[in-house]
PDB file of C-alpha atoms and ligand atoms in Angstrom:
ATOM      1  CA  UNK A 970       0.124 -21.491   3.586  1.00 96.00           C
ATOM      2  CA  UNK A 971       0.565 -18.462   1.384  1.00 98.00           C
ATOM      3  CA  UNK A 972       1.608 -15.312   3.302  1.00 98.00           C
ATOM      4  CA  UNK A 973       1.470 -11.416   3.035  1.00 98.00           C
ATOM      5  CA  UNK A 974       2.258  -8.728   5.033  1.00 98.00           C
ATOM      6  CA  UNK A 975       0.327  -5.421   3.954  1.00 99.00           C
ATOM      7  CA  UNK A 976       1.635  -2.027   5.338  1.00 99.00           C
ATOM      8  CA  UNK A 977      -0.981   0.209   6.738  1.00 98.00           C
ATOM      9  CA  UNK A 978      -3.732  -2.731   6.719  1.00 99.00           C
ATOM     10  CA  UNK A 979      -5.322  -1.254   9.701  1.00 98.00           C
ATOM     11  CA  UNK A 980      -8.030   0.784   7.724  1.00 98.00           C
ATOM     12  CA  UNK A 981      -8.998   1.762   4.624  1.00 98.00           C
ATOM     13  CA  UNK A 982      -7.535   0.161   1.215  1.00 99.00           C
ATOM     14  CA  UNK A 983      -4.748  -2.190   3.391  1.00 99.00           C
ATOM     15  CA  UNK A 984      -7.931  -3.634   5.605  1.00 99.00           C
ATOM     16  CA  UNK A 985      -9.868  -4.546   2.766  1.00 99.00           C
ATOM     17  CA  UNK A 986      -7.029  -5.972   1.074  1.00 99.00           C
ATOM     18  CA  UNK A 987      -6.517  -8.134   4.321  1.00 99.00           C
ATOM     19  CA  UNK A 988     -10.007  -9.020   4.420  1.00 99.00           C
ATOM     20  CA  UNK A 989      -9.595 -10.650   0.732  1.00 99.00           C
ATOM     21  CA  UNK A 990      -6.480 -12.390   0.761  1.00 99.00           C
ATOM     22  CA  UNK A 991      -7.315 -13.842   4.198  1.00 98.00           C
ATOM     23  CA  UNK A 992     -10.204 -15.257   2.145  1.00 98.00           C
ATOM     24  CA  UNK A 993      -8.143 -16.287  -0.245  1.00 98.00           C
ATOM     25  CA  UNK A 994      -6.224 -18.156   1.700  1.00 98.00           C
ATOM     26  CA  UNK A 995      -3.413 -16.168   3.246  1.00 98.00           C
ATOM     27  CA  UNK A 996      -1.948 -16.120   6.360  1.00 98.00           C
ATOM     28  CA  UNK A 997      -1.891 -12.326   6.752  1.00 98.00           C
ATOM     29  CA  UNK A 998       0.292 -10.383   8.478  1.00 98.00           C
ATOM     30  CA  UNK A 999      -1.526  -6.786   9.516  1.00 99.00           C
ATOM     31  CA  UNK A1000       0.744  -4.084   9.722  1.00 99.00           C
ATOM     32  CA  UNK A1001      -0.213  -0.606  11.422  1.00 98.00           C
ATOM     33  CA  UNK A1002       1.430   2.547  13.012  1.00 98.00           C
ATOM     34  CA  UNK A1003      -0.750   3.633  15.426  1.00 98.00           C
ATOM     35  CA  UNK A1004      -4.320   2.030  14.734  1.00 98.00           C
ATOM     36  CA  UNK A1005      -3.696  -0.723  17.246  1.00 98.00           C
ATOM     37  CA  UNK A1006      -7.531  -1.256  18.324  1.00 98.00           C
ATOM     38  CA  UNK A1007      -8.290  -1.242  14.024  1.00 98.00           C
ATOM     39  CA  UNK A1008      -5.701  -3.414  13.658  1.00 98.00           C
ATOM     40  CA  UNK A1009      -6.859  -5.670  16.108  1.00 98.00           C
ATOM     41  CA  UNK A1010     -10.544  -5.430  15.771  1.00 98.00           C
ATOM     42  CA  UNK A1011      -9.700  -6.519  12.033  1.00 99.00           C
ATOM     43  CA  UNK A1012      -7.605  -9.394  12.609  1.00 98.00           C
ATOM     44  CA  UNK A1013     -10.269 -10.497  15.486  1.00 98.00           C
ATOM     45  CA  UNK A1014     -12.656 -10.523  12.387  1.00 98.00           C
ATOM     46  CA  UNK A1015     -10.319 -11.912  10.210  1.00 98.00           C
ATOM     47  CA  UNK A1016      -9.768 -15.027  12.551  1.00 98.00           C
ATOM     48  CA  UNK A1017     -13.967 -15.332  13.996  1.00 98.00           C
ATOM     49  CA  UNK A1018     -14.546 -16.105  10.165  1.00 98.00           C
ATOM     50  CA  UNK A1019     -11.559 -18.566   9.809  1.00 98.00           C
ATOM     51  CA  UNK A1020      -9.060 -16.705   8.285  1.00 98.00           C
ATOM     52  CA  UNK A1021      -4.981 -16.223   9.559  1.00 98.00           C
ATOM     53  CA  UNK A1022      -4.145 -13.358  10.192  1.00 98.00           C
ATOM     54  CA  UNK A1023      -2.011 -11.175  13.023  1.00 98.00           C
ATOM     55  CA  UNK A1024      -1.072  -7.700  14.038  1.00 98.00           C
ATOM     56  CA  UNK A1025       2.362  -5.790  13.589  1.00 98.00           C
ATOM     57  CA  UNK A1026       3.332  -2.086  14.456  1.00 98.00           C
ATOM     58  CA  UNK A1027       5.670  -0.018  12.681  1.00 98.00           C
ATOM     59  CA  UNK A1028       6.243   3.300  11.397  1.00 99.00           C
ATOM     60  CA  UNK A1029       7.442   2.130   8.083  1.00 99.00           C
ATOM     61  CA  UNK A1030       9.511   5.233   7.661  1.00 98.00           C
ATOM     62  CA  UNK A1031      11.713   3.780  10.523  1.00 98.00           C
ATOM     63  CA  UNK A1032      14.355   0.978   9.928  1.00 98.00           C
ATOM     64  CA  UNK A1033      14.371  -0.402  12.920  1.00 98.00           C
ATOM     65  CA  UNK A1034      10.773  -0.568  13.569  1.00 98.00           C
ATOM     66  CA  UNK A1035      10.708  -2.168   9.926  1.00 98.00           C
ATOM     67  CA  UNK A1036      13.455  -4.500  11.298  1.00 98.00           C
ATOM     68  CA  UNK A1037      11.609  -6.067  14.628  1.00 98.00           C
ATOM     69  CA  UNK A1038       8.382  -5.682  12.463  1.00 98.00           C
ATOM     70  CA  UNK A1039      10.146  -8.194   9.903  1.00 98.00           C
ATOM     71  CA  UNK A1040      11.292 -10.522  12.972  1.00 98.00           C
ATOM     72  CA  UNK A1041       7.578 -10.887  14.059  1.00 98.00           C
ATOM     73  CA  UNK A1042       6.698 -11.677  10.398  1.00 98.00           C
ATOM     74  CA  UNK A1043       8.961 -14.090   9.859  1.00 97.00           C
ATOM     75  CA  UNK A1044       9.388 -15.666  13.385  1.00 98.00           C
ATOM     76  CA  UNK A1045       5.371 -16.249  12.930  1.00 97.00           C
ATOM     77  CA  UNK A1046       5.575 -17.136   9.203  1.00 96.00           C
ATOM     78  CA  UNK A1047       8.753 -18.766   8.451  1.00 97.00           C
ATOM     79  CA  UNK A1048       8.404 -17.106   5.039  1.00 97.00           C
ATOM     80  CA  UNK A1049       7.144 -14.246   2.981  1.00 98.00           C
ATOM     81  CA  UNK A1050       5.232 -14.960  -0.485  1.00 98.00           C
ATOM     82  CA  UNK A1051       3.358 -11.595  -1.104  1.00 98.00           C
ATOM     83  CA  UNK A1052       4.933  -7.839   0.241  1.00 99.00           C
ATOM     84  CA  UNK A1053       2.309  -4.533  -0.193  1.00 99.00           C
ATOM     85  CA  UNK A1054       3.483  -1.547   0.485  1.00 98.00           C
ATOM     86  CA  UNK A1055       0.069   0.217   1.300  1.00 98.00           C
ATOM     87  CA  UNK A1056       0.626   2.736   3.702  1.00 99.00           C
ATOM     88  CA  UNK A1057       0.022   6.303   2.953  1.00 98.00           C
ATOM     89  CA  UNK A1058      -0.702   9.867   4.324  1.00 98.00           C
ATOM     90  CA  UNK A1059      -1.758  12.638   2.330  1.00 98.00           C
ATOM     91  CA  UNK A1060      -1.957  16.207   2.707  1.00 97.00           C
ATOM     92  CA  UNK A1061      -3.922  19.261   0.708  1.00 96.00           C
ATOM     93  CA  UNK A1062      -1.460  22.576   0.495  1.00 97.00           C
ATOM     94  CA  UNK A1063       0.393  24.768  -1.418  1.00 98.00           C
ATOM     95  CA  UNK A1064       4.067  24.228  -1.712  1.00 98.00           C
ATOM     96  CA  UNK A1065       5.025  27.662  -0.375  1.00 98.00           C
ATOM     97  CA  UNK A1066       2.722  26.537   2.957  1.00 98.00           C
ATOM     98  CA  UNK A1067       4.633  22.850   3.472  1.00 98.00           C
ATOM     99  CA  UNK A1068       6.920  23.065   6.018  1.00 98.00           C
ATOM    100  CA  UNK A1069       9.660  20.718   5.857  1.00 98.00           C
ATOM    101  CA  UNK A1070       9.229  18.462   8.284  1.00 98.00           C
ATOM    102  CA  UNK A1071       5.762  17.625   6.417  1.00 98.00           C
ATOM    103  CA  UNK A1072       7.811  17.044   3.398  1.00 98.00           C
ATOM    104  CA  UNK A1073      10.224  14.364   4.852  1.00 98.00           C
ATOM    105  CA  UNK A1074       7.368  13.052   6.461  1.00 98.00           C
ATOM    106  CA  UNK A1075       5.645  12.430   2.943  1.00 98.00           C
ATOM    107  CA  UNK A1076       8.910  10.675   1.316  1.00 98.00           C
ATOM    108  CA  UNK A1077       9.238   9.019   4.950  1.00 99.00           C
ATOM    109  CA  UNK A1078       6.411   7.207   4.499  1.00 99.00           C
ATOM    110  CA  UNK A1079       5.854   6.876   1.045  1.00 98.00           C
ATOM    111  CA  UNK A1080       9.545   5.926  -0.321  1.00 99.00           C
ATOM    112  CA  UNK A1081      11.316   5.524   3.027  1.00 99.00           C
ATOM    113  CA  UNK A1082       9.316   3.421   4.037  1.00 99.00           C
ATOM    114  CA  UNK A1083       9.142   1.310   0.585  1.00 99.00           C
ATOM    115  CA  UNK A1084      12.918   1.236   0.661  1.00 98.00           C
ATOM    116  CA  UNK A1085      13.060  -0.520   4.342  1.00 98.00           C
ATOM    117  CA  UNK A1086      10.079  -2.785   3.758  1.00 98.00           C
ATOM    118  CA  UNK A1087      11.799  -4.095   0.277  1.00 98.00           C
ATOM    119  CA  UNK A1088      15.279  -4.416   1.727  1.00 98.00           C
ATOM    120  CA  UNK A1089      13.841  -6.700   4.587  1.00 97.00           C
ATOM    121  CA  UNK A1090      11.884  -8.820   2.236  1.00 98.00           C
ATOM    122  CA  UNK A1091      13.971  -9.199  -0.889  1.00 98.00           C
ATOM    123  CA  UNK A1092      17.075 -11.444   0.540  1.00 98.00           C
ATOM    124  CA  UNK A1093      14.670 -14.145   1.666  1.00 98.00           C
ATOM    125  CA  UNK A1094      12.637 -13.655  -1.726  1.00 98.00           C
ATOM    126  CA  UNK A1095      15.600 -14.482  -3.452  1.00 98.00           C
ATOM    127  CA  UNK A1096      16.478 -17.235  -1.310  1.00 98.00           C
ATOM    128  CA  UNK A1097      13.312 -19.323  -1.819  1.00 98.00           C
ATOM    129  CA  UNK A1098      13.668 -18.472  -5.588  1.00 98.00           C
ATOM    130  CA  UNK A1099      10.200 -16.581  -5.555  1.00 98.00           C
ATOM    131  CA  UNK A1100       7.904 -13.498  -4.242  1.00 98.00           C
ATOM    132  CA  UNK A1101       5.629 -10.624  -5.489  1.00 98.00           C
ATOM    133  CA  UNK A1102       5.869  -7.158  -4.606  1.00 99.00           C
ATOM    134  CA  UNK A1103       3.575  -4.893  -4.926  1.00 99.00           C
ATOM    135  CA  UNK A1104       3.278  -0.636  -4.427  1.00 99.00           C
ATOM    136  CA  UNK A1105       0.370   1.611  -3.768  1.00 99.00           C
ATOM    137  CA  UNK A1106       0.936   4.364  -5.782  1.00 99.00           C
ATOM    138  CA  UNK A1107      -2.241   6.513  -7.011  1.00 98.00           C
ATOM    139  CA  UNK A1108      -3.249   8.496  -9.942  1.00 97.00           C
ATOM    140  CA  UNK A1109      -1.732  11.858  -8.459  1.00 98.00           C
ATOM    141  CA  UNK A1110       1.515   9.877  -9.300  1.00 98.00           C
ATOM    142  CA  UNK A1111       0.981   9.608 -12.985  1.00 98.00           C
ATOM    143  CA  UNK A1112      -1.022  13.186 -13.651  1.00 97.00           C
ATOM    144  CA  UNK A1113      -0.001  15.397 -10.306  1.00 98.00           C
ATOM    145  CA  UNK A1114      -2.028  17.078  -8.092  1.00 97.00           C
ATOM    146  CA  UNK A1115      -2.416  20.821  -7.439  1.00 97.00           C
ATOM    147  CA  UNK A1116      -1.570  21.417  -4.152  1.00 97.00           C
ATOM    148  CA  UNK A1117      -0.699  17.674  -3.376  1.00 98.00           C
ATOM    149  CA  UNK A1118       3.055  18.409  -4.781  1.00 98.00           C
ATOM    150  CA  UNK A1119       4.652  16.564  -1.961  1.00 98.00           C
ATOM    151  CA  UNK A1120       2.268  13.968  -2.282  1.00 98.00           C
ATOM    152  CA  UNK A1121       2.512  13.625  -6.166  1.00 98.00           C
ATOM    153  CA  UNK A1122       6.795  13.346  -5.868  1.00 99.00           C
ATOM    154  CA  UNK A1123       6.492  10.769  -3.724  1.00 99.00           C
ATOM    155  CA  UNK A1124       3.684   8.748  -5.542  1.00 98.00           C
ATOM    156  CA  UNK A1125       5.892   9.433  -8.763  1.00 99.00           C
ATOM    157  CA  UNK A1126       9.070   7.975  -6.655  1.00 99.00           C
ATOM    158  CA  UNK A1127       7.100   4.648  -5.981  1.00 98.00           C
ATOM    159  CA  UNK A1128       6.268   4.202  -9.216  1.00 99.00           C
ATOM    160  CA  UNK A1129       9.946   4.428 -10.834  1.00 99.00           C
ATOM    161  CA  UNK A1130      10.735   2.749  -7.558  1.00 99.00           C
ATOM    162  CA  UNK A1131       8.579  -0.173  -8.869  1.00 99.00           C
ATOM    163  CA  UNK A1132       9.976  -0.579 -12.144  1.00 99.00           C
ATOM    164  CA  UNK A1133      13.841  -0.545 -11.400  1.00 99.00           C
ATOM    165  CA  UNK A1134      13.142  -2.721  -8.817  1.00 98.00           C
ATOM    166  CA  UNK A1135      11.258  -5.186 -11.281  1.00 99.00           C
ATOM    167  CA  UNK A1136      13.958  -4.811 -13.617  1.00 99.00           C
ATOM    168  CA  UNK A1137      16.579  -5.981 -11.106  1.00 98.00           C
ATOM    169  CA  UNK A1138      14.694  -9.032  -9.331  1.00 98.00           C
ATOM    170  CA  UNK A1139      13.239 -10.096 -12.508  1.00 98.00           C
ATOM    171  CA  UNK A1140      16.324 -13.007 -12.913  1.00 98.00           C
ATOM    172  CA  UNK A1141      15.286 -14.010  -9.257  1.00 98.00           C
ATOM    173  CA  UNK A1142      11.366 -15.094 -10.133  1.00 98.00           C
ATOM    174  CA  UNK A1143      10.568 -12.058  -7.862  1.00 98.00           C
ATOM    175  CA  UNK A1144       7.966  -9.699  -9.393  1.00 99.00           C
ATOM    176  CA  UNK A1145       7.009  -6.202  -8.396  1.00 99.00           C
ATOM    177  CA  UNK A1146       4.033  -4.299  -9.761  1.00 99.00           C
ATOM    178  CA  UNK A1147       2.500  -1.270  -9.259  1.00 99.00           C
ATOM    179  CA  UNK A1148      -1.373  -0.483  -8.321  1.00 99.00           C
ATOM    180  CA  UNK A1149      -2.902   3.578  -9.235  1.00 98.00           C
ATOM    181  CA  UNK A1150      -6.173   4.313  -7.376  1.00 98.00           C
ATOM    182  CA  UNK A1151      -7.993   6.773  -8.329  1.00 98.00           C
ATOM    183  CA  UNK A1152     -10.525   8.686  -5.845  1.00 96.00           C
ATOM    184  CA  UNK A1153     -11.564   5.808  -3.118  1.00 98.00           C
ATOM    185  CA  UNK A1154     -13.706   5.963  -0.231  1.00 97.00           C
ATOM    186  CA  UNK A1155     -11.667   5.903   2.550  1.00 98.00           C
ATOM    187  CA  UNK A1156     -10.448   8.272   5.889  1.00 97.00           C
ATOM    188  CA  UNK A1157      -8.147   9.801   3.013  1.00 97.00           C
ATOM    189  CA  UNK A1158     -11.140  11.520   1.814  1.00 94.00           C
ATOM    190  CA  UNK A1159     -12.289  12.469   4.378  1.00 90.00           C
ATOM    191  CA  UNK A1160     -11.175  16.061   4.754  1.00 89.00           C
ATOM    192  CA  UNK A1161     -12.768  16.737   1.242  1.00 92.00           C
ATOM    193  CA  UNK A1162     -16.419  18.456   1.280  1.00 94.00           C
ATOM    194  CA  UNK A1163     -19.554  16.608  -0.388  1.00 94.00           C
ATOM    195  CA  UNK A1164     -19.319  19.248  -3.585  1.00 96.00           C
ATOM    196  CA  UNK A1165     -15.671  18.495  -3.963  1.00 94.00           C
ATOM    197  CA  UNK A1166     -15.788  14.593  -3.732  1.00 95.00           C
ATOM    198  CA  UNK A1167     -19.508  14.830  -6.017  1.00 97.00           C
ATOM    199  CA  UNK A1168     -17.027  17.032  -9.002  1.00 96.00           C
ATOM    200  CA  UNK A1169     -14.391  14.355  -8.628  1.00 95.00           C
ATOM    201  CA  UNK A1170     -17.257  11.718  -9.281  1.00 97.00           C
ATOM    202  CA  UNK A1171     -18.855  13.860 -12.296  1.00 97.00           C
ATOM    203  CA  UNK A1172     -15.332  13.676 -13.586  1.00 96.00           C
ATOM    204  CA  UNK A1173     -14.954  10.230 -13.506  1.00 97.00           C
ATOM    205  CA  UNK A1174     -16.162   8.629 -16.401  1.00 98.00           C
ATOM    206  CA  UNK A1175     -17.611   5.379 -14.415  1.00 98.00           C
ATOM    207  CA  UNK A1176     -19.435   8.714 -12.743  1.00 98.00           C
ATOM    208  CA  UNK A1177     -18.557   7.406  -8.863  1.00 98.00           C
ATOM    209  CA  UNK A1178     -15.523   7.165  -6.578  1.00 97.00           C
ATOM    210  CA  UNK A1179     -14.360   3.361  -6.208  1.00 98.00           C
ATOM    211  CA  UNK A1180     -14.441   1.041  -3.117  1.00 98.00           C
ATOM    212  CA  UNK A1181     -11.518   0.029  -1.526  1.00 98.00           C
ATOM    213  CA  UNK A1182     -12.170  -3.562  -2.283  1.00 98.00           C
ATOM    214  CA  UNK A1183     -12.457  -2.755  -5.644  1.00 99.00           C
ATOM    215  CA  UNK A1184      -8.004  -1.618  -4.871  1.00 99.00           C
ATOM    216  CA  UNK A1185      -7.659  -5.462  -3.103  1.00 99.00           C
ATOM    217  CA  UNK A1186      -9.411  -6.926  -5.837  1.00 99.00           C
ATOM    218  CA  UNK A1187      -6.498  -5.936  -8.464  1.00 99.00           C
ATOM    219  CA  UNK A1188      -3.539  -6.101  -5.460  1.00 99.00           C
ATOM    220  CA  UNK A1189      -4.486  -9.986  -5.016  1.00 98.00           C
ATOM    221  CA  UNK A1190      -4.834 -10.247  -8.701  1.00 98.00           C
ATOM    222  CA  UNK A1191      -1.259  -8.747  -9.075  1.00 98.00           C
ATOM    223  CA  UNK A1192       0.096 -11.266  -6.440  1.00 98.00           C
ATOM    224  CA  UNK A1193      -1.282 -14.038  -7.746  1.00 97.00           C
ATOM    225  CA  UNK A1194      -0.011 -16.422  -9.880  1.00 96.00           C
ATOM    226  CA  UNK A1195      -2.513 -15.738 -12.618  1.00 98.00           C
ATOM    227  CA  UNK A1196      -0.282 -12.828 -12.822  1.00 98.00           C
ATOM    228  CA  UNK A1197       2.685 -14.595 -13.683  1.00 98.00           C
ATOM    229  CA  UNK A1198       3.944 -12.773 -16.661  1.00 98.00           C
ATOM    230  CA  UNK A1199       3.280  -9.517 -15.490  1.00 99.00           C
ATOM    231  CA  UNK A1200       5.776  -6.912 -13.660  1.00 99.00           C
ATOM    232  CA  UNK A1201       6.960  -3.730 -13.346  1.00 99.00           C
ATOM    233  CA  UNK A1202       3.296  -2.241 -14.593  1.00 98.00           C
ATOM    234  CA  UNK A1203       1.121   0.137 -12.745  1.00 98.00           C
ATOM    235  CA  UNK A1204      -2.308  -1.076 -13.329  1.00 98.00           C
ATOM    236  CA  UNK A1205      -4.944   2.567 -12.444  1.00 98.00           C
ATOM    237  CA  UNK A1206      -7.427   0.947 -10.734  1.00 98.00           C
ATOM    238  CA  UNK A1207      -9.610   4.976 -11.390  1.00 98.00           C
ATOM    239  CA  UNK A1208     -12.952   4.125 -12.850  1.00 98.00           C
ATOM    240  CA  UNK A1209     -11.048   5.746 -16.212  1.00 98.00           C
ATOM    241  CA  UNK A1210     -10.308   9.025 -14.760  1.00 96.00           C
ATOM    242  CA  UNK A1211      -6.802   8.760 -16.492  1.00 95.00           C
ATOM    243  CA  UNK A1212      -7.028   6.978 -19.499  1.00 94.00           C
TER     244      UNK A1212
HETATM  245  P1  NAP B 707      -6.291   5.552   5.001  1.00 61.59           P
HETATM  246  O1  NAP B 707      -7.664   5.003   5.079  1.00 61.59           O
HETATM  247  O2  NAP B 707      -6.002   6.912   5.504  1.00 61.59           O
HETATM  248  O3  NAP B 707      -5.297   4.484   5.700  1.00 61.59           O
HETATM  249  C1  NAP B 707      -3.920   4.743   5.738  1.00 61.59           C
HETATM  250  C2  NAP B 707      -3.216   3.560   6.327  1.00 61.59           C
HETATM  251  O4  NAP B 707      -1.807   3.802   6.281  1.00 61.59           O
HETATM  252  C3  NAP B 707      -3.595   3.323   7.791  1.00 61.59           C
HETATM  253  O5  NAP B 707      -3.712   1.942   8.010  1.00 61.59           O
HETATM  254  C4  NAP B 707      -2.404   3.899   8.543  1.00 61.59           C
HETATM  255  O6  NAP B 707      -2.131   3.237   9.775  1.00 61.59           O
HETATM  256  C5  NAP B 707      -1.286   3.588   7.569  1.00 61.59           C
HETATM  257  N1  NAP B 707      -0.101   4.408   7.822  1.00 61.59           N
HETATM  258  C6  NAP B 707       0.050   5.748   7.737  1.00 61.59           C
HETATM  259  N2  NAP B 707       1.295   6.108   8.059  1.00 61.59           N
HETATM  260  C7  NAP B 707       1.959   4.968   8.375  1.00 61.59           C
HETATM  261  C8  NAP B 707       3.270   4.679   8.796  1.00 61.59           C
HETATM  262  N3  NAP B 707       4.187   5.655   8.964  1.00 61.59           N
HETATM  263  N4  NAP B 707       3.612   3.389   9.027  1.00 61.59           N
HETATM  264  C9  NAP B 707       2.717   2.401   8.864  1.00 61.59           C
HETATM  265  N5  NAP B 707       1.449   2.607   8.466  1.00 61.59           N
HETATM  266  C10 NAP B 707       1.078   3.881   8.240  1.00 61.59           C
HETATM  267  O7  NAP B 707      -5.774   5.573   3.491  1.00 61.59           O
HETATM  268  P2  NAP B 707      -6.170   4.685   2.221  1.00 61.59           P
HETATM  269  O8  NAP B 707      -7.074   5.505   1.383  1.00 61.59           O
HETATM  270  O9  NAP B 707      -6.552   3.326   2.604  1.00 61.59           O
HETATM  271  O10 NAP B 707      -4.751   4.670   1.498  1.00 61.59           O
HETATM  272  C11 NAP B 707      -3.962   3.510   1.338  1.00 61.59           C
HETATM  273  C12 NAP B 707      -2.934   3.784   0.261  1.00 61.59           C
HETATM  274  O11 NAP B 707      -3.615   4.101  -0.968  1.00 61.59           O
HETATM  275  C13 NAP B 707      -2.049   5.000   0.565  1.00 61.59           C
HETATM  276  O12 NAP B 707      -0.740   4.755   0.152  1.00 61.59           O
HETATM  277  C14 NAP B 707      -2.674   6.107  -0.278  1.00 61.59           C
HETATM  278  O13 NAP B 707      -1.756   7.102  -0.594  1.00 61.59           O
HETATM  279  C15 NAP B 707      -3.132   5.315  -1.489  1.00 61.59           C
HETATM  280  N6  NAP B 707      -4.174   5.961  -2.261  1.00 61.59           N
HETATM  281  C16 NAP B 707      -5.380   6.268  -1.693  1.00 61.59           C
HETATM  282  C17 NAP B 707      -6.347   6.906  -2.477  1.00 61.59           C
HETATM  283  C18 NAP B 707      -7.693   7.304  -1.925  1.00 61.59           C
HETATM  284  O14 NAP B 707      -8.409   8.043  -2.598  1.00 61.59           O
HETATM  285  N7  NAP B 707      -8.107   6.829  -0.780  1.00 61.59           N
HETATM  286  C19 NAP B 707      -6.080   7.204  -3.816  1.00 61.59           C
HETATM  287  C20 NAP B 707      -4.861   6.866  -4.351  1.00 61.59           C
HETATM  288  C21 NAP B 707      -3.904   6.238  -3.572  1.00 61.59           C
HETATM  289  P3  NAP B 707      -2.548   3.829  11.222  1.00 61.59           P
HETATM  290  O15 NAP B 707      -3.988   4.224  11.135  1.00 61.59           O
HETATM  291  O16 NAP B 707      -2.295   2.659  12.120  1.00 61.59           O
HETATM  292  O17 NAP B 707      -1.650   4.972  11.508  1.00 61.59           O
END
């Protein structure tokens, strides 16, 4: 059985990305920080409709809750086809306002937390000769954000991230690729007011904010082997607000 273990799966983009590749046919490993009735509620759902799929806390910007978070995984799974590094937080404020505990906390989670997940994945990747890895970046990454400066840095970081880290598991059959949301509709959001989501909608030329399964959809196409000959590419999922 295929397997994948999705950071920050318990709501949001990483729970509808569980919810497809369980469908698909994974055996899915449900990582969350502190969502634990989410997490479970989802993997009960998961499992009622025939589907694999299990629970795992971690703060991802923590080795060694990565570490006994990668035990789990592969004491459970035995192997590891499909990595996402989904999890996120996000925050709205001017640069002069962050304080700097909020700014490690960003590249904690963001690139910390991409750098523990990847080293715990890739020496058993390149033992088995294969694996796909795959980044949640977003548009504020490619364009920048007003007021999201943390935010954008650390989206930025993933996506360079992403492409070295093709570049140097390329020889070992391992790829890594990169997916850019644009505006989704998710508990992200949810601190923005009707007028400000409606103007990022109007400037959107699809003219509407995407779904988060419409994120899985191109995540399980990026793992997949119909993606074969693709890596180290950041594919905008944005309804063409960057083009
Ligand atoms: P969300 O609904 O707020 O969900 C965030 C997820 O990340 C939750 O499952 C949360 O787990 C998890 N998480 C947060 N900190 C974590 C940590 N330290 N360790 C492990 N998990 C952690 O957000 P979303 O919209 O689905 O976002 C998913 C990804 O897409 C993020 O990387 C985000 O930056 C990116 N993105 C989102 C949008 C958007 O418009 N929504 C656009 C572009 C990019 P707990 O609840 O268990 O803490």
């Amino acid at each position: 059985m295929k397997t994948v273990l999705i950071t920050g799966a318990s709501r949001g983009i990483g729970a509808a990305a569980a919810r497809l590749f369980a469908k698909n046919g994974y055996a899915v490993a449900v990582n969350y920080c502190s969502s634990k009735e989410a997490a479970d509620r989802l993997v009960a759902e998961i499992t009622a409709q025939g589907g694999e799929a299990f629970a795992v806390q971690a703060d991802v910007s923590k080795a060694d809750e990565v570490k006994r978070m990668m035990q789990a995984v592969y004491d459970r799974c035995g192997h590891l086809d499909v990595l996402i590094h989904n999890a996120g937080i996000a925050q709205q404020k001017l640069l002069t306002d962050t304080e700097e505990q909020e700014w490690h906390r960003m590249m904690g989670v963001h690139l910390d937390g991409a750098y523990h997940c990847c080293q715990a994945v890739i020496p058993a990747m390149v033992r088995q000769g294969y694996g796909s890895i795959l980044t949640v970046s977003s548009i504020w990454g490619v364009t920048g954000a007003s007021c999201e400066a943390p935010y954008s840095a650390a989206k930025a970081g993933l996506i360079g991230f992403s492409k070295a880290l093709a570049k140097e598991l390329g020889p070992s059959n391992i790829r890594v690729n990169c997916v850019a949301p644009g505006v989704i509709q998710t508990d992200m959001c949810a601190s923005f007011d009707e007028n400000t989501l409606r103007g990022l909608a109007d400037d959107t030329p699809l003219g509407r904010l995407g779904k988060p399964e419409e994120v899985a959809e191109a995540l399980l196409f990026l793992a997949s082997d119909n993606a074969s000959y693709i890596t180290g590419q950041v594919l905008g999922v944005n309804g063409g607000f960057v083009v």
